[in-house]
Amino acid sequence: MGKQIRKDPRGAKKTEVQRKRRDTVLLLLSAAFLIGGAAGGLLASRLSPALYLSSFWDTAAQGVIQPSLWRELWVVFRWPMAAAALALLPLAGVTLPVLFFLRGLFLAYGAAALLGGFTGSEILCAALVLGPGGLLTVPALFLLGTAGLLRRSQGSWGSGIRPLLLALPALALCVVLDQMVVPKLLTVLLKGFSAAGG
């Protein structure tokens, strides 16, 4: 007869408590992000950014849109790094949800402004502009914010280097895509749409 492995009830209980704590933190940050997103969508519906965006599309159709590297690094890294920094402060339980609310607000406002009232070709270009930033930086933000808030709720002052190391490749990939792939694709699309319209 094989040996029976006895389960440690204390270890299982500790794992369950950690899982519940993680779920609570993730729910709090998700709610703040979604409330901010709803506020951003409402704000975009009340304001009219159409003139600015029409100018953006006209300028974009004339040449390659190549953001400067420093500006791109700032745009990609500012929210995740703010989450990592705020997690170290004593009021992280308040400041991190506020950060997530603001990120949801600005992201939803930008998306609603770019997608509202335009043709299918402009919506496709807007999705290309917003794609890498939304698909890669938002999960990195949630990873760093959740890990930081969990550390603070457990009373730990650990460096949190592991979540940062997990987030950095996604953020770096976002910079590479925005610098090397998105401008070329956007230029090709805009020139194609301009030629088809002309």
PDB file of C-alpha atoms in Angstrom, residues 14 17 24 42 45 55 71-73 101 106 113 139 143 149 152 170 172 184:
ATOM      1  CA  LYS A  14      -3.721  30.164   4.378  1.00  0.00           C
ATOM      2  CA  VAL A  17      -7.224  33.484   2.681  1.00  0.00           C
ATOM      3  CA  THR A  24     -10.923  41.459  -3.164  1.00  0.00           C
ATOM      4  CA  LEU A  42     -19.887  60.194 -20.513  1.00  0.00           C
ATOM      5  CA  SER A  45     -20.228  62.279 -25.199  1.00  0.00           C
ATOM      6  CA  SER A  55      -6.919  67.626 -37.880  1.00  0.00           C
ATOM      7  CA  ARG A  71       7.386  60.562 -25.533  1.00  0.00           C
ATOM      8  CA  GLU A  72       6.507  56.946 -26.235  1.00  0.00           C
ATOM      9  CA  LEU A  73       8.389  55.740 -23.138  1.00  0.00           C
ATOM     10  CA  PHE A 101     -10.164  55.429 -11.808  1.00  0.00           C
ATOM     11  CA  PHE A 106      -8.611  58.830 -19.731  1.00  0.00           C
ATOM     12  CA  ALA A 113     -13.265  60.412 -28.836  1.00  0.00           C
ATOM     13  CA  PRO A 139      -2.763  44.225 -17.851  1.00  0.00           C
ATOM     14  CA  LEU A 143      -0.451  43.269 -12.284  1.00  0.00           C
ATOM     15  CA  LEU A 149      -1.858  46.552  -2.813  1.00  0.00           C
ATOM     16  CA  ARG A 152       0.610  46.658   1.620  1.00  0.00           C
ATOM     17  CA  ALA A 170       4.915  43.636 -22.113  1.00  0.00           C
ATOM     18  CA  ALA A 172       8.821  47.068 -23.831  1.00  0.00           C
ATOM     19  CA  LYS A 184       3.924  52.053 -40.813  1.00  0.00           C
TER      20      LYS A 184
END
